Amino acid sequence: MSDHLLVRRDGDIATVTLNRPDKLNALTKPMWQRLGEVMRELSADDALRCVVLRGAGGKAFAPGNDIAEFESERSNFARGKAYGAILHDALGAIADCRHPTVALIEGICVGGGLEIAALCDLRICGESSRFGAPINKLGLVMAHAELAALVQLAGRAVALEMLLEGRVFDAAEALDKRLVHRVVADDAVQAEAYATAQRIAAGAPLVARWHKQFLREIEAGTPLTEAQRDEGFRCYDSEDFRIGYQAFLAKTAPAFKGR
């Protein structure tokens, strides 16, 4: 089952690929479990600067869960809750990843696939991509942990529209609803996503991690502690800060070290 989720390293950029192209990359319980493990392993790797998530085959990012698994894995409350714990753990691992994440979206991105993409920091899709959450047709709900990122991206009104109608819509509408950052020609999605990852990787990695941390702390809605506020000035003691401003003054490209 490990070949259903692939990990590739290209220097300081990692790619995680949902690899069931014959099933449009529909996710199984082992895939969700492995996804959580992989994202935590990558998050702990200080040599990384960006993680790209994608689906194999060019026809789909993912359509969500493999419905063929429902009878054996999600046929009642207890099984559904146990399955949900694994799924939510994987989503939490994506959300908590210290490194910037980019969703490379080709084709279908609905249900659980949209939940994964929504938790990435940036989402880039092709013109023919399709989005939605048609789970009302399955008698299935999007639980709190799955719904949070969708509401954060698109707001309550859009999230409720998607869930109540169960309509699948195009990339232009997804952009209008703030579900994606960028729509490009279908044959340019991969190039644009990796160019984005390269731009991220060229920046100071500590800064990217700090910014993700600060946003999580702001979104928590609790008053910041003095230690948290002080963290906003720790960059001045970093080697990367010295590299950055000295390169700017010398009109050269900075070579950040992540220290």
mmCIF file with all atom_site columns, N, CA and C in Angstrom, residues 174-226:
data_model
loop_
_atom_site.group_PDB
_atom_site.id
_atom_site.type_symbol
_atom_site.label_atom_id
_atom_site.label_alt_id
_atom_site.label_comp_id
_atom_site.label_asym_id
_atom_site.label_entity_id
_atom_site.label_seq_id
_atom_site.pdbx_PDB_ins_code
_atom_site.Cartn_x
_atom_site.Cartn_y
_atom_site.Cartn_z
_atom_site.occupancy
_atom_site.B_iso_or_equiv
_atom_site.pdbx_formal_charge
_atom_site.auth_seq_id
_atom_site.auth_comp_id
_atom_site.auth_asym_id
_atom_site.auth_atom_id
_atom_site.pdbx_PDB_model_num
ATOM 1   N N  . ALA A 1 174 ? -14.008 28.570 -8.477  1.00 0.00 ? 174 ALA A N  1
ATOM 2   C CA . ALA A 1 174 ? -13.180 28.273 -7.297  1.00 0.00 ? 174 ALA A CA 1
ATOM 3   C C  . ALA A 1 174 ? -12.282 29.453 -6.958  1.00 0.00 ? 174 ALA A C  1
ATOM 4   N N  . LEU A 1 175 ? -11.746 30.107 -7.978  1.00 0.00 ? 175 LEU A N  1
ATOM 5   C CA . LEU A 1 175 ? -10.927 31.297 -7.758  1.00 0.00 ? 175 LEU A CA 1
ATOM 6   C C  . LEU A 1 175 ? -11.771 32.418 -7.171  1.00 0.00 ? 175 LEU A C  1
ATOM 7   N N  . ASP A 1 176 ? -12.954 32.596 -7.707  1.00 0.00 ? 176 ASP A N  1
ATOM 8   C CA . ASP A 1 176 ? -13.866 33.627 -7.209  1.00 0.00 ? 176 ASP A CA 1
ATOM 9   C C  . ASP A 1 176 ? -14.263 33.363 -5.757  1.00 0.00 ? 176 ASP A C  1
ATOM 10  N N  . LYS A 1 177 ? -14.371 32.095 -5.395  1.00 0.00 ? 177 LYS A N  1
ATOM 11  C CA . LYS A 1 177 ? -14.748 31.727 -4.024  1.00 0.00 ? 177 LYS A CA 1
ATOM 12  C C  . LYS A 1 177 ? -13.541 31.682 -3.089  1.00 0.00 ? 177 LYS A C  1
ATOM 13  N N  . ARG A 1 178 ? -12.354 32.005 -3.594  1.00 0.00 ? 178 ARG A N  1
ATOM 14  C CA . ARG A 1 178 ? -11.103 32.044 -2.816  1.00 0.00 ? 178 ARG A CA 1
ATOM 15  C C  . ARG A 1 178 ? -10.637 30.650 -2.391  1.00 0.00 ? 178 ARG A C  1
ATOM 16  N N  . LEU A 1 179 ? -11.051 29.637 -3.131  1.00 0.00 ? 179 LEU A N  1
ATOM 17  C CA . LEU A 1 179 ? -10.601 28.281 -2.831  1.00 0.00 ? 179 LEU A CA 1
ATOM 18  C C  . LEU A 1 179 ? -9.216  28.003 -3.410  1.00 0.00 ? 179 LEU A C  1
ATOM 19  N N  . VAL A 1 180 ? -8.832  28.746 -4.433  1.00 0.00 ? 180 VAL A N  1
ATOM 20  C CA . VAL A 1 180 ? -7.499  28.607 -5.022  1.00 0.00 ? 180 VAL A CA 1
ATOM 21  C C  . VAL A 1 180 ? -6.873  29.988 -5.155  1.00 0.00 ? 180 VAL A C  1
ATOM 22  N N  . HIS A 1 181 ? -5.550  29.997 -5.269  1.00 0.00 ? 181 HIS A N  1
ATOM 23  C CA . HIS A 1 181 ? -4.835  31.260 -5.421  1.00 0.00 ? 181 HIS A CA 1
ATOM 24  C C  . HIS A 1 181 ? -4.624  31.628 -6.883  1.00 0.00 ? 181 HIS A C  1
ATOM 25  N N  . ARG A 1 182 ? -4.479  30.605 -7.743  1.00 0.00 ? 182 ARG A N  1
ATOM 26  C CA . ARG A 1 182 ? -4.063  30.867 -9.109  1.00 0.00 ? 182 ARG A CA 1
ATOM 27  C C  . ARG A 1 182 ? -4.627  29.792 -10.025 1.00 0.00 ? 182 ARG A C  1
ATOM 28  N N  . VAL A 1 183 ? -5.141  30.226 -11.185 1.00 0.00 ? 183 VAL A N  1
ATOM 29  C CA . VAL A 1 183 ? -5.602  29.307 -12.224 1.00 0.00 ? 183 VAL A CA 1
ATOM 30  C C  . VAL A 1 183 ? -4.744  29.529 -13.455 1.00 0.00 ? 183 VAL A C  1
ATOM 31  N N  . VAL A 1 184 ? -4.155  28.443 -13.967 1.00 0.00 ? 184 VAL A N  1
ATOM 32  C CA . VAL A 1 184 ? -3.304  28.548 -15.157 1.00 0.00 ? 184 VAL A CA 1
ATOM 33  C C  . VAL A 1 184 ? -3.772  27.515 -16.187 1.00 0.00 ? 184 VAL A C  1
ATOM 34  N N  . ALA A 1 185 ? -3.221  27.582 -17.384 1.00 0.00 ? 185 ALA A N  1
ATOM 35  C CA . ALA A 1 185 ? -3.538  26.591 -18.410 1.00 0.00 ? 185 ALA A CA 1
ATOM 36  C C  . ALA A 1 185 ? -3.213  25.198 -17.889 1.00 0.00 ? 185 ALA A C  1
ATOM 37  N N  . ASP A 1 186 ? -3.986  24.221 -18.313 1.00 0.00 ? 186 ASP A N  1
ATOM 38  C CA . ASP A 1 186 ? -3.798  22.862 -17.812 1.00 0.00 ? 186 ASP A CA 1
ATOM 39  C C  . ASP A 1 186 ? -2.376  22.355 -17.995 1.00 0.00 ? 186 ASP A C  1
ATOM 40  N N  . ASP A 1 187 ? -1.775  22.685 -19.113 1.00 0.00 ? 187 ASP A N  1
ATOM 41  C CA . ASP A 1 187 ? -0.424  22.178 -19.365 1.00 0.00 ? 187 ASP A CA 1
ATOM 42  C C  . ASP A 1 187 ? 0.658   22.989 -18.663 1.00 0.00 ? 187 ASP A C  1
ATOM 43  N N  . ALA A 1 188 ? 0.243   24.001 -17.885 1.00 0.00 ? 188 ALA A N  1
ATOM 44  C CA . ALA A 1 188 ? 1.215   24.837 -17.170 1.00 0.00 ? 188 ALA A CA 1
ATOM 45  C C  . ALA A 1 188 ? 1.142   24.667 -15.657 1.00 0.00 ? 188 ALA A C  1
ATOM 46  N N  . VAL A 1 189 ? 0.243   23.798 -15.188 1.00 0.00 ? 189 VAL A N  1
ATOM 47  C CA . VAL A 1 189 ? 0.046   23.677 -13.734 1.00 0.00 ? 189 VAL A CA 1
ATOM 48  C C  . VAL A 1 189 ? 1.310   23.201 -13.037 1.00 0.00 ? 189 VAL A C  1
ATOM 49  N N  . GLN A 1 190 ? 1.896   22.155 -13.564 1.00 0.00 ? 190 GLN A N  1
ATOM 50  C CA . GLN A 1 190 ? 3.087   21.608 -12.917 1.00 0.00 ? 190 GLN A CA 1
ATOM 51  C C  . GLN A 1 190 ? 4.219   22.628 -12.892 1.00 0.00 ? 190 GLN A C  1
ATOM 52  N N  . ALA A 1 191 ? 4.473   23.267 -14.020 1.00 0.00 ? 191 ALA A N  1
ATOM 53  C CA . ALA A 1 191 ? 5.552   24.253 -14.087 1.00 0.00 ? 191 ALA A CA 1
ATOM 54  C C  . ALA A 1 191 ? 5.308   25.401 -13.117 1.00 0.00 ? 191 ALA A C  1
ATOM 55  N N  . GLU A 1 192 ? 4.073   25.889 -13.045 1.00 0.00 ? 192 GLU A N  1
ATOM 56  C CA . GLU A 1 192 ? 3.763   27.012 -12.160 1.00 0.00 ? 192 GLU A CA 1
ATOM 57  C C  . GLU A 1 192 ? 3.868   26.620 -10.694 1.00 0.00 ? 192 GLU A C  1
ATOM 58  N N  . ALA A 1 193 ? 3.394   25.411 -10.355 1.00 0.00 ? 193 ALA A N  1
ATOM 59  C CA . ALA A 1 193 ? 3.455   24.968 -8.964  1.00 0.00 ? 193 ALA A CA 1
ATOM 60  C C  . ALA A 1 193 ? 4.901   24.826 -8.500  1.00 0.00 ? 193 ALA A C  1
ATOM 61  N N  . TYR A 1 194 ? 5.740   24.259 -9.352  1.00 0.00 ? 194 TYR A N  1
ATOM 62  C CA . TYR A 1 194 ? 7.135   24.083 -8.946  1.00 0.00 ? 194 TYR A CA 1
ATOM 63  C C  . TYR A 1 194 ? 7.924   25.387 -9.011  1.00 0.00 ? 194 TYR A C  1
ATOM 64  N N  . ALA A 1 195 ? 7.548   26.291 -9.906  1.00 0.00 ? 195 ALA A N  1
ATOM 65  C CA . ALA A 1 195 ? 8.165   27.619 -9.890  1.00 0.00 ? 195 ALA A CA 1
ATOM 66  C C  . ALA A 1 195 ? 7.813   28.330 -8.587  1.00 0.00 ? 195 ALA A C  1
ATOM 67  N N  . THR A 1 196 ? 6.577   28.156 -8.133  1.00 0.00 ? 196 THR A N  1
ATOM 68  C CA . THR A 1 196 ? 6.152   28.722 -6.846  1.00 0.00 ? 196 THR A CA 1
ATOM 69  C C  . THR A 1 196 ? 6.963   28.125 -5.712  1.00 0.00 ? 196 THR A C  1
ATOM 70  N N  . ALA A 1 197 ? 7.119   26.802 -5.740  1.00 0.00 ? 197 ALA A N  1
ATOM 71  C CA . ALA A 1 197 ? 7.906   26.132 -4.697  1.00 0.00 ? 197 ALA A CA 1
ATOM 72  C C  . ALA A 1 197 ? 9.352   26.619 -4.702  1.00 0.00 ? 197 ALA A C  1
ATOM 73  N N  . GLN A 1 198 ? 9.892   26.840 -5.886  1.00 0.00 ? 198 GLN A N  1
ATOM 74  C CA . GLN A 1 198 ? 11.273  27.334 -5.973  1.00 0.00 ? 198 GLN A CA 1
ATOM 75  C C  . GLN A 1 198 ? 11.398  28.747 -5.410  1.00 0.00 ? 198 GLN A C  1
ATOM 76  N N  . ARG A 1 199 ? 10.393  29.595 -5.679  1.00 0.00 ? 199 ARG A N  1
ATOM 77  C CA . ARG A 1 199 ? 10.424  30.946 -5.117  1.00 0.00 ? 199 ARG A CA 1
ATOM 78  C C  . ARG A 1 199 ? 10.361  30.895 -3.593  1.00 0.00 ? 199 ARG A C  1
ATOM 79  N N  . ILE A 1 200 ? 9.534   30.004 -3.074  1.00 0.00 ? 200 ILE A N  1
ATOM 80  C CA . ILE A 1 200 ? 9.457   29.837 -1.614  1.00 0.00 ? 200 ILE A CA 1
ATOM 81  C C  . ILE A 1 200 ? 10.795  29.356 -1.078  1.00 0.00 ? 200 ILE A C  1
ATOM 82  N N  . ALA A 1 201 ? 11.370  28.352 -1.736  1.00 0.00 ? 201 ALA A N  1
ATOM 83  C CA . ALA A 1 201 ? 12.623  27.758 -1.261  1.00 0.00 ? 201 ALA A CA 1
ATOM 84  C C  . ALA A 1 201 ? 13.784  28.743 -1.333  1.00 0.00 ? 201 ALA A C  1
ATOM 85  N N  . ALA A 1 202 ? 13.685  29.726 -2.214  1.00 0.00 ? 202 ALA A N  1
ATOM 86  C CA . ALA A 1 202 ? 14.757  30.722 -2.331  1.00 0.00 ? 202 ALA A CA 1
ATOM 87  C C  . ALA A 1 202 ? 14.727  31.725 -1.185  1.00 0.00 ? 202 ALA A C  1
ATOM 88  N N  . GLY A 1 203 ? 13.613  31.802 -0.479  1.00 0.00 ? 203 GLY A N  1
ATOM 89  C CA . GLY A 1 203 ? 13.510  32.704 0.663   1.00 0.00 ? 203 GLY A CA 1
ATOM 90  C C  . GLY A 1 203 ? 14.131  32.093 1.913   1.00 0.00 ? 203 GLY A C  1
ATOM 91  N N  . ALA A 1 204 ? 14.208  32.885 2.958   1.00 0.00 ? 204 ALA A N  1
ATOM 92  C CA . ALA A 1 204 ? 14.781  32.409 4.213   1.00 0.00 ? 204 ALA A CA 1
ATOM 93  C C  . ALA A 1 204 ? 13.834  31.394 4.860   1.00 0.00 ? 204 ALA A C  1
ATOM 94  N N  . PRO A 1 205 ? 14.266  30.145 5.049   1.00 0.00 ? 205 PRO A N  1
ATOM 95  C CA . PRO A 1 205 ? 13.349  29.118 5.566   1.00 0.00 ? 205 PRO A CA 1
ATOM 96  C C  . PRO A 1 205 ? 12.864  29.385 6.983   1.00 0.00 ? 205 PRO A C  1
ATOM 97  N N  . LEU A 1 206 ? 13.711  29.959 7.819   1.00 0.00 ? 206 LEU A N  1
ATOM 98  C CA . LEU A 1 206 ? 13.269  30.275 9.186   1.00 0.00 ? 206 LEU A CA 1
ATOM 99  C C  . LEU A 1 206 ? 12.136  31.297 9.154   1.00 0.00 ? 206 LEU A C  1
ATOM 100 N N  . VAL A 1 207 ? 12.232  32.243 8.239   1.00 0.00 ? 207 VAL A N  1
ATOM 101 C CA . VAL A 1 207 ? 11.205  33.276 8.125   1.00 0.00 ? 207 VAL A CA 1
ATOM 102 C C  . VAL A 1 207 ? 9.868   32.658 7.718   1.00 0.00 ? 207 VAL A C  1
ATOM 103 N N  . ALA A 1 208 ? 9.906   31.737 6.752   1.00 0.00 ? 208 ALA A N  1
ATOM 104 C CA . ALA A 1 208 ? 8.673   31.074 6.325   1.00 0.00 ? 208 ALA A CA 1
ATOM 105 C C  . ALA A 1 208 ? 8.033   30.319 7.488   1.00 0.00 ? 208 ALA A C  1
ATOM 106 N N  . ARG A 1 209 ? 8.851   29.617 8.271   1.00 0.00 ? 209 ARG A N  1
ATOM 107 C CA . ARG A 1 209 ? 8.319   28.862 9.417   1.00 0.00 ? 209 ARG A CA 1
ATOM 108 C C  . ARG A 1 209 ? 7.766   29.811 10.481  1.00 0.00 ? 209 ARG A C  1
ATOM 109 N N  . TRP A 1 210 ? 8.477   30.899 10.716  1.00 0.00 ? 210 TRP A N  1
ATOM 110 C CA . TRP A 1 210 ? 7.992   31.878 11.702  1.00 0.00 ? 210 TRP A CA 1
ATOM 111 C C  . TRP A 1 210 ? 6.645   32.454 11.264  1.00 0.00 ? 210 TRP A C  1
ATOM 112 N N  . HIS A 1 211 ? 6.537   32.819 10.001  1.00 0.00 ? 211 HIS A N  1
ATOM 113 C CA . HIS A 1 211 ? 5.281   33.411 9.534   1.00 0.00 ? 211 HIS A CA 1
ATOM 114 C C  . HIS A 1 211 ? 4.115   32.440 9.680   1.00 0.00 ? 211 HIS A C  1
ATOM 115 N N  . LYS A 1 212 ? 4.331   31.159 9.374   1.00 0.00 ? 212 LYS A N  1
ATOM 116 C CA . LYS A 1 212 ? 3.268   30.169 9.566   1.00 0.00 ? 212 LYS A CA 1
ATOM 117 C C  . LYS A 1 212 ? 2.904   30.051 11.049  1.00 0.00 ? 212 LYS A C  1
ATOM 118 N N  . GLN A 1 213 ? 3.917   30.054 11.890  1.00 0.00 ? 213 GLN A N  1
ATOM 119 C CA . GLN A 1 213 ? 3.675   29.974 13.339  1.00 0.00 ? 213 GLN A CA 1
ATOM 120 C C  . GLN A 1 213 ? 2.895   31.186 13.830  1.00 0.00 ? 213 GLN A C  1
ATOM 121 N N  . PHE A 1 214 ? 3.300   32.377 13.388  1.00 0.00 ? 214 PHE A N  1
ATOM 122 C CA . PHE A 1 214 ? 2.630   33.598 13.848  1.00 0.00 ? 214 PHE A CA 1
ATOM 123 C C  . PHE A 1 214 ? 1.161   33.615 13.430  1.00 0.00 ? 214 PHE A C  1
ATOM 124 N N  . LEU A 1 215 ? 0.884   33.188 12.201  1.00 0.00 ? 215 LEU A N  1
ATOM 125 C CA . LEU A 1 215 ? -0.501  33.169 11.734  1.00 0.00 ? 215 LEU A CA 1
ATOM 126 C C  . LEU A 1 215 ? -1.343  32.199 12.542  1.00 0.00 ? 215 LEU A C  1
ATOM 127 N N  . ARG A 1 216 ? -0.772  31.044 12.884  1.00 0.00 ? 216 ARG A N  1
ATOM 128 C CA . ARG A 1 216 ? -1.518  30.096 13.723  1.00 0.00 ? 216 ARG A CA 1
ATOM 129 C C  . ARG A 1 216 ? -1.828  30.709 15.077  1.00 0.00 ? 216 ARG A C  1
ATOM 130 N N  . GLU A 1 217 ? -0.865  31.441 15.629  1.00 0.00 ? 217 GLU A N  1
ATOM 131 C CA . GLU A 1 217 ? -1.077  32.058 16.939  1.00 0.00 ? 217 GLU A CA 1
ATOM 132 C C  . GLU A 1 217 ? -2.131  33.164 16.865  1.00 0.00 ? 217 GLU A C  1
ATOM 133 N N  . ILE A 1 218 ? -2.118  33.936 15.787  1.00 0.00 ? 218 ILE A N  1
ATOM 134 C CA . ILE A 1 218 ? -3.134  34.978 15.607  1.00 0.00 ? 218 ILE A CA 1
ATOM 135 C C  . ILE A 1 218 ? -4.514  34.356 15.458  1.00 0.00 ? 218 ILE A C  1
ATOM 136 N N  . GLU A 1 219 ? -4.600  33.283 14.650  1.00 0.00 ? 219 GLU A N  1
ATOM 137 C CA . GLU A 1 219 ? -5.878  32.637 14.396  1.00 0.00 ? 219 GLU A CA 1
ATOM 138 C C  . GLU A 1 219 ? -6.452  31.963 15.636  1.00 0.00 ? 219 GLU A C  1
ATOM 139 N N  . ALA A 1 220 ? -5.592  31.633 16.600  1.00 0.00 ? 220 ALA A N  1
ATOM 140 C CA . ALA A 1 220 ? -6.065  30.993 17.823  1.00 0.00 ? 220 ALA A CA 1
ATOM 141 C C  . ALA A 1 220 ? -6.994  31.915 18.604  1.00 0.00 ? 220 ALA A C  1
ATOM 142 N N  . GLY A 1 221 ? -6.836  33.234 18.403  1.00 0.00 ? 221 GLY A N  1
ATOM 143 C CA . GLY A 1 221 ? -7.749  34.193 19.017  1.00 0.00 ? 221 GLY A CA 1
ATOM 144 C C  . GLY A 1 221 ? -7.500  34.471 20.479  1.00 0.00 ? 221 GLY A C  1
ATOM 145 N N  . THR A 1 222 ? -6.423  33.944 21.039  1.00 0.00 ? 222 THR A N  1
ATOM 146 C CA . THR A 1 222 ? -6.091  34.199 22.443  1.00 0.00 ? 222 THR A CA 1
ATOM 147 C C  . THR A 1 222 ? -5.015  35.276 22.519  1.00 0.00 ? 222 THR A C  1
ATOM 148 N N  . PRO A 1 223 ? -4.982  36.042 23.620  1.00 0.00 ? 223 PRO A N  1
ATOM 149 C CA . PRO A 1 223 ? -3.964  37.091 23.742  1.00 0.00 ? 223 PRO A CA 1
ATOM 150 C C  . PRO A 1 223 ? -2.556  36.511 23.648  1.00 0.00 ? 223 PRO A C  1
ATOM 151 N N  . LEU A 1 224 ? -1.693  37.199 22.931  1.00 0.00 ? 224 LEU A N  1
ATOM 152 C CA . LEU A 1 224 ? -0.316  36.730 22.793  1.00 0.00 ? 224 LEU A CA 1
ATOM 153 C C  . LEU A 1 224 ? 0.441   36.929 24.096  1.00 0.00 ? 224 LEU A C  1
ATOM 154 N N  . THR A 1 225 ? 1.291   35.961 24.412  1.00 0.00 ? 225 THR A N  1
ATOM 155 C CA . THR A 1 225 ? 2.148   36.088 25.585  1.00 0.00 ? 225 THR A CA 1
ATOM 156 C C  . THR A 1 225 ? 3.350   36.962 25.230  1.00 0.00 ? 225 THR A C  1
ATOM 157 N N  . GLU A 1 226 ? 4.071   37.393 26.241  1.00 0.00 ? 226 GLU A N  1
ATOM 158 C CA . GLU A 1 226 ? 5.272   38.185 25.984  1.00 0.00 ? 226 GLU A CA 1
ATOM 159 C C  . GLU A 1 226 ? 6.286   37.376 25.188  1.00 0.00 ? 226 GLU A C  1
#
